[in-house]
mmCIF file of C-alpha atoms in Angstrom:
data_model
loop_
_atom_site.group_PDB
_atom_site.id
_atom_site.type_symbol
_atom_site.label_atom_id
_atom_site.label_comp_id
_atom_site.label_asym_id
_atom_site.label_seq_id
_atom_site.Cartn_x
_atom_site.Cartn_y
_atom_site.Cartn_z
ATOM 1 C CA MET M 267 -84.618 -20.286 30.715
ATOM 2 C CA LYS M 268 -82.323 -19.774 27.771
ATOM 3 C CA ASN M 269 -83.569 -17.958 24.716
ATOM 4 C CA ASN M 270 -82.824 -20.033 21.579
ATOM 5 C CA ILE M 271 -83.847 -17.351 19.106
ATOM 6 C CA LYS M 272 -81.150 -16.799 16.460
ATOM 7 C CA PHE M 273 -80.848 -13.607 14.457
ATOM 8 C CA ILE M 274 -79.947 -13.718 10.780
ATOM 9 C CA PRO M 275 -78.053 -10.692 9.446
ATOM 10 C CA ALA M 276 -80.105 -8.542 7.079
ATOM 11 C CA ASN M 277 -77.714 -9.010 4.152
ATOM 12 C CA ALA M 278 -77.881 -12.810 4.568
ATOM 13 C CA GLY M 279 -81.662 -12.646 4.407
ATOM 14 C CA LEU M 280 -81.471 -10.673 1.173
ATOM 15 C CA ALA M 281 -79.058 -13.219 -0.287
ATOM 16 C CA ILE M 282 -81.401 -16.090 0.576
ATOM 17 C CA ALA M 283 -84.345 -14.237 -0.960
ATOM 18 C CA GLY M 284 -82.318 -13.566 -4.090
ATOM 19 C CA LEU M 285 -81.397 -17.217 -4.450
ATOM 20 C CA ALA M 286 -85.036 -18.195 -4.025
ATOM 21 C CA ILE M 287 -86.059 -15.807 -6.810
ATOM 22 C CA ILE M 288 -83.345 -17.135 -9.118
ATOM 23 C CA ALA M 289 -84.357 -20.723 -8.386
ATOM 24 C CA ALA M 290 -87.993 -19.901 -9.085
ATOM 25 C CA GLY M 291 -87.033 -18.242 -12.358
ATOM 26 C CA CYS M 292 -84.970 -21.256 -13.445
ATOM 27 C CA ALA M 293 -87.806 -23.593 -12.569
ATOM 28 C CA SER M 294 -90.318 -21.539 -14.561
ATOM 29 C CA ALA M 295 -88.230 -21.406 -17.764
ATOM 30 C CA PRO M 296 -86.554 -24.776 -18.438
ATOM 31 C CA SER M 297 -84.551 -25.114 -21.637
ATOM 32 C CA LYS M 298 -86.235 -26.721 -24.642
ATOM 33 C CA PHE M 299 -84.306 -28.773 -27.171
ATOM 34 C CA TYR M 300 -84.995 -29.079 -30.897
ATOM 35 C CA THR M 301 -83.831 -31.103 -33.846
ATOM 36 C CA LEU M 302 -84.227 -30.883 -37.617
ATOM 37 C CA ASN M 303 -85.906 -33.668 -39.553
ATOM 38 C CA ALA M 304 -85.926 -34.995 -43.113
ATOM 39 C CA THR M 305 -89.038 -33.988 -45.075
ATOM 40 C CA ALA M 306 -88.103 -34.693 -48.717
ATOM 41 C CA LYS M 307 -90.248 -37.193 -50.627
ATOM 42 C CA SER M 308 -89.342 -39.437 -53.529
ATOM 43 C CA ASP M 309 -90.508 -38.231 -56.946
ATOM 44 C CA GLY M 310 -91.042 -41.813 -58.075
ATOM 45 C CA ALA M 311 -88.010 -41.892 -60.370
ATOM 46 C CA VAL M 312 -85.957 -45.065 -60.716
ATOM 47 C CA GLY M 313 -83.811 -45.528 -57.629
ATOM 48 C CA ALA M 314 -80.099 -44.809 -57.805
ATOM 49 C CA HIS M 315 -77.557 -47.555 -57.176
ATOM 50 C CA TYR M 316 -74.490 -45.500 -56.276
ATOM 51 C CA THR M 317 -73.289 -44.592 -52.814
ATOM 52 C CA VAL M 318 -73.095 -41.070 -51.417
ATOM 53 C CA ALA M 319 -71.324 -39.625 -48.379
ATOM 54 C CA VAL M 320 -72.157 -36.185 -47.009
ATOM 55 C CA GLU M 321 -69.003 -34.632 -45.587
ATOM 56 C CA PRO M 322 -69.011 -32.634 -42.325
ATOM 57 C CA VAL M 323 -71.055 -29.482 -42.820
ATOM 58 C CA THR M 324 -69.688 -26.027 -42.037
ATOM 59 C CA VAL M 325 -72.080 -23.417 -40.657
ATOM 60 C CA PRO M 326 -71.712 -19.660 -40.021
ATOM 61 C CA ALA M 327 -69.948 -18.783 -36.779
ATOM 62 C CA GLU M 328 -72.891 -16.794 -35.413
ATOM 63 C CA VAL M 329 -75.158 -19.870 -35.409
ATOM 64 C CA ASP M 330 -72.518 -22.465 -34.497
ATOM 65 C CA ARG M 331 -73.668 -22.773 -30.878
ATOM 66 C CA PRO M 332 -76.266 -24.801 -28.937
ATOM 67 C CA GLN M 333 -78.616 -21.827 -28.483
ATOM 68 C CA PHE M 334 -80.964 -20.576 -31.198
ATOM 69 C CA THR M 335 -79.603 -17.457 -32.892
ATOM 70 C CA LEU M 336 -82.577 -15.225 -33.705
ATOM 71 C CA TYR M 337 -82.378 -12.385 -36.196
ATOM 72 C CA VAL M 338 -84.260 -9.372 -34.839
ATOM 73 C CA SER M 339 -83.080 -6.829 -37.431
ATOM 74 C CA PRO M 340 -80.783 -6.844 -40.485
ATOM 75 C CA ASN M 341 -77.799 -6.023 -38.263
ATOM 76 C CA ARG M 342 -78.721 -7.516 -34.899
ATOM 77 C CA VAL M 343 -79.150 -11.007 -33.508
ATOM 78 C CA THR M 344 -80.094 -12.327 -30.097
ATOM 79 C CA VAL M 345 -79.091 -15.643 -28.542
ATOM 80 C CA ASP M 346 -81.987 -17.522 -26.933
ATOM 81 C CA GLU M 347 -80.611 -19.304 -23.866
ATOM 82 C CA PHE M 348 -83.767 -21.356 -23.291
ATOM 83 C CA ASN M 349 -84.254 -22.761 -26.809
ATOM 84 C CA ARG M 350 -81.398 -24.958 -27.987
ATOM 85 C CA TRP M 351 -80.420 -27.470 -30.630
ATOM 86 C CA ALA M 352 -80.241 -31.021 -29.306
ATOM 87 C CA GLY M 353 -76.822 -31.533 -30.900
ATOM 88 C CA PRO M 354 -74.215 -29.673 -32.982
ATOM 89 C CA LEU M 355 -76.023 -27.804 -35.758
ATOM 90 C CA GLY M 356 -73.589 -28.891 -38.493
ATOM 91 C CA GLU M 357 -74.060 -32.556 -37.591
ATOM 92 C CA ASN M 358 -77.828 -32.100 -37.456
ATOM 93 C CA ILE M 359 -77.861 -30.547 -40.945
ATOM 94 C CA GLY M 360 -75.595 -33.256 -42.389
ATOM 95 C CA ARG M 361 -77.823 -36.006 -41.018
ATOM 96 C CA VAL M 362 -80.967 -34.405 -42.465
ATOM 97 C CA VAL M 363 -79.424 -33.753 -45.894
ATOM 98 C CA ALA M 364 -78.245 -37.389 -46.048
ATOM 99 C CA ALA M 365 -81.747 -38.637 -45.175
ATOM 100 C CA ASP M 366 -83.347 -36.247 -47.690
ATOM 101 C CA LEU M 367 -80.957 -37.415 -50.433
ATOM 102 C CA SER M 368 -81.722 -41.046 -49.624
ATOM 103 C CA ALA M 369 -85.439 -40.382 -50.092
ATOM 104 C CA LEU M 370 -85.002 -38.272 -53.235
ATOM 105 C CA LEU M 371 -82.639 -40.742 -54.903
ATOM 106 C CA GLY M 372 -84.542 -43.835 -53.802
ATOM 107 C CA ASN M 373 -81.234 -45.006 -52.415
ATOM 108 C CA PRO M 374 -80.613 -46.053 -48.813
ATOM 109 C CA GLN M 375 -76.829 -46.003 -49.340
ATOM 110 C CA VAL M 376 -76.340 -42.404 -48.252
ATOM 111 C CA THR M 377 -74.467 -41.555 -45.083
ATOM 112 C CA ALA M 378 -73.560 -38.384 -43.233
ATOM 113 C CA ALA M 379 -70.475 -39.894 -41.622
ATOM 114 C CA SER M 380 -67.305 -41.547 -42.863
ATOM 115 C CA LEU M 381 -67.663 -45.266 -42.224
ATOM 116 C CA ALA M 382 -64.686 -47.597 -42.248
ATOM 117 C CA ASN M 383 -66.154 -49.950 -44.868
ATOM 118 C CA PHE M 384 -68.201 -47.414 -46.842
ATOM 119 C CA ALA M 385 -66.562 -46.549 -50.161
ATOM 120 C CA ALA M 386 -68.708 -43.728 -51.556
ATOM 121 C CA ASP M 387 -69.026 -43.177 -55.295
ATOM 122 C CA TYR M 388 -69.811 -39.512 -54.587
ATOM 123 C CA GLN M 389 -68.800 -37.130 -51.837
ATOM 124 C CA VAL M 390 -70.979 -34.097 -51.090
ATOM 125 C CA SER M 391 -69.422 -31.102 -49.376
ATOM 126 C CA LEU M 392 -71.725 -28.449 -47.973
ATOM 127 C CA ASN M 393 -70.841 -24.980 -46.734
ATOM 128 C CA LEU M 394 -73.691 -22.932 -45.297
ATOM 129 C CA GLN M 395 -73.219 -19.212 -45.843
ATOM 130 C CA ARG M 396 -76.413 -18.192 -44.042
ATOM 131 C CA PHE M 397 -78.780 -19.905 -41.592
ATOM 132 C CA VAL M 398 -81.266 -17.186 -40.697
ATOM 133 C CA SER M 399 -84.134 -17.549 -38.218
ATOM 134 C CA VAL M 400 -86.632 -14.669 -37.963
ATOM 135 C CA PRO M 401 -89.274 -15.531 -35.326
ATOM 136 C CA GLY M 402 -92.837 -15.287 -36.582
ATOM 137 C CA LYS M 403 -91.729 -14.522 -40.149
ATOM 138 C CA SER M 404 -89.350 -16.752 -42.055
ATOM 139 C CA VAL M 405 -86.150 -18.739 -42.284
ATOM 140 C CA GLU M 406 -83.514 -18.669 -44.983
ATOM 141 C CA ILE M 407 -80.513 -20.815 -45.781
ATOM 142 C CA GLU M 408 -77.823 -20.089 -48.326
ATOM 143 C CA ALA M 409 -75.349 -22.806 -49.193
ATOM 144 C CA VAL M 410 -72.492 -23.558 -51.538
ATOM 145 C CA TRP M 411 -72.133 -27.255 -52.292
ATOM 146 C CA VAL M 412 -69.949 -29.548 -54.363
ATOM 147 C CA VAL M 413 -70.658 -33.040 -55.687
ATOM 148 C CA LYS M 414 -67.364 -34.896 -56.103
ATOM 149 C CA PRO M 415 -67.338 -38.207 -57.995
ATOM 150 C CA VAL M 416 -64.565 -40.717 -57.430
ATOM 151 C CA HIS M 417 -63.781 -40.445 -61.135
ATOM 152 C CA GLY M 418 -64.554 -37.302 -63.060
ATOM 153 C CA ASP M 419 -64.914 -33.597 -62.499
ATOM 154 C CA PRO M 420 -66.766 -32.134 -59.498
ATOM 155 C CA VAL M 421 -70.016 -30.230 -59.930
ATOM 156 C CA SER M 422 -70.667 -27.201 -57.753
ATOM 157 C CA GLY M 423 -73.850 -25.326 -56.969
ATOM 158 C CA HIS M 424 -75.321 -22.470 -54.963
ATOM 159 C CA THR M 425 -78.738 -22.710 -53.304
ATOM 160 C CA ILE M 426 -80.852 -20.105 -51.517
ATOM 161 C CA ALA M 427 -84.000 -21.484 -49.907
ATOM 162 C CA SER M 428 -86.503 -19.627 -47.732
ATOM 163 C CA GLU M 429 -89.668 -20.705 -45.947
ATOM 164 C CA THR M 430 -92.335 -18.849 -44.007
ATOM 165 C CA VAL M 431 -93.008 -20.017 -40.459
ATOM 166 C CA ALA M 432 -96.347 -21.115 -39.068
ATOM 167 C CA ASP M 433 -96.084 -19.051 -35.872
ATOM 168 C CA ALA M 434 -93.603 -17.326 -33.565
ATOM 169 C CA SER M 435 -92.397 -20.499 -31.825
ATOM 170 C CA CYS M 436 -89.003 -22.172 -32.125
ATOM 171 C CA ASP M 437 -90.868 -25.339 -33.139
ATOM 172 C CA ALA M 438 -92.012 -23.462 -36.230
ATOM 173 C CA LEU M 439 -88.484 -22.242 -36.950
ATOM 174 C CA ALA M 440 -87.075 -25.788 -36.770
ATOM 175 C CA ALA M 441 -89.849 -27.108 -39.029
ATOM 176 C CA ALA M 442 -89.293 -24.342 -41.593
ATOM 177 C CA HIS M 443 -85.534 -24.962 -41.631
ATOM 178 C CA SER M 444 -86.254 -28.656 -42.251
ATOM 179 C CA GLN M 445 -88.315 -27.694 -45.292
ATOM 180 C CA ALA M 446 -85.580 -25.364 -46.537
ATOM 181 C CA LEU M 447 -83.029 -28.168 -46.215
ATOM 182 C CA ALA M 448 -85.305 -30.396 -48.310
ATOM 183 C CA SER M 449 -85.141 -27.772 -51.093
ATOM 184 C CA LEU M 450 -81.361 -27.684 -50.797
ATOM 185 C CA SER M 451 -81.229 -31.473 -50.923
ATOM 186 C CA GLY M 452 -83.397 -31.399 -54.062
ATOM 187 C CA ASP M 453 -80.773 -29.299 -55.864
ATOM 188 C CA ILE M 454 -77.989 -31.643 -54.767
ATOM 189 C CA ALA M 455 -79.993 -34.731 -55.768
ATOM 190 C CA ALA M 456 -80.581 -33.263 -59.242
ATOM 191 C CA ALA M 457 -76.834 -32.670 -59.646
ATOM 192 C CA LEU M 458 -76.096 -36.233 -58.538
ATOM 193 C CA ARG M 459 -78.556 -37.700 -61.059
ATOM 194 C CA THR M 460 -77.177 -35.526 -63.866
ATOM 195 C CA THR M 461 -73.568 -36.397 -63.031
ATOM 196 C CA ALA M 462 -74.320 -40.106 -62.710
ATOM 197 C CA GLY M 463 -76.342 -40.098 -65.946
ATOM 198 C CA ALA M 464 -73.487 -38.517 -67.862
ATOM 199 C CA LYS M 465 -71.188 -41.468 -67.185
#
C-alpha cells in the first residue's frame, strides 16, 4: 500500500501561518471612511440674490492624503491607515463651505465647482494654512480667504477657528472640523454681505 502522506517544509508552514495572521489582522481592523458636513444655520436675515462660486480649496501638504493625519505633539504627526476621508479633503471642504454659505446667505445659488452655465457674481478662494486634528482634545483650522467680485476690489480675510471634540474617536474629529468650517463660512458670509451692500 502506498503512503500518500505529504510533508510540508517547515519554512512553508511558517509562511502560511504568517499569512493567516495578517489576514486575521486585516479582517479585524477594516478601514472606516468619513466626510465633513454643513452645520451652519441661517440667521434669519433677508436672503441674498447674487451667485457665489467657491474655487478649489488648497490644504496643507501634511493632511492632503486619504488617511487622517493626527497631531500627537507640537512637532509630530501620525498617519492613521484605518481612518480615512471618503474623498479628497480639499473637495470635501469646498463642498461644505459652499453649503454653509448657502444656508448663511439664504441663497441656494452657491456652488463649489465651476459650472459651464454658472456665471458667479462672486468668487471665493480659500487657502487652508492649518487643519489640525488632536484626538480626544480639539481641532483647529486656519485659513486665508479672498472674496472677489466680478466688478470691484477683492476683500481678503484670515480666520482661525477651533473646536473641542466630544471624545477620542475620528467621528468626533470630523464633527468638530465641520463646526470649525461653519465658523469660517460665517466670516466669509459676513464679508460677502458687506461687499454686496456697499454696491
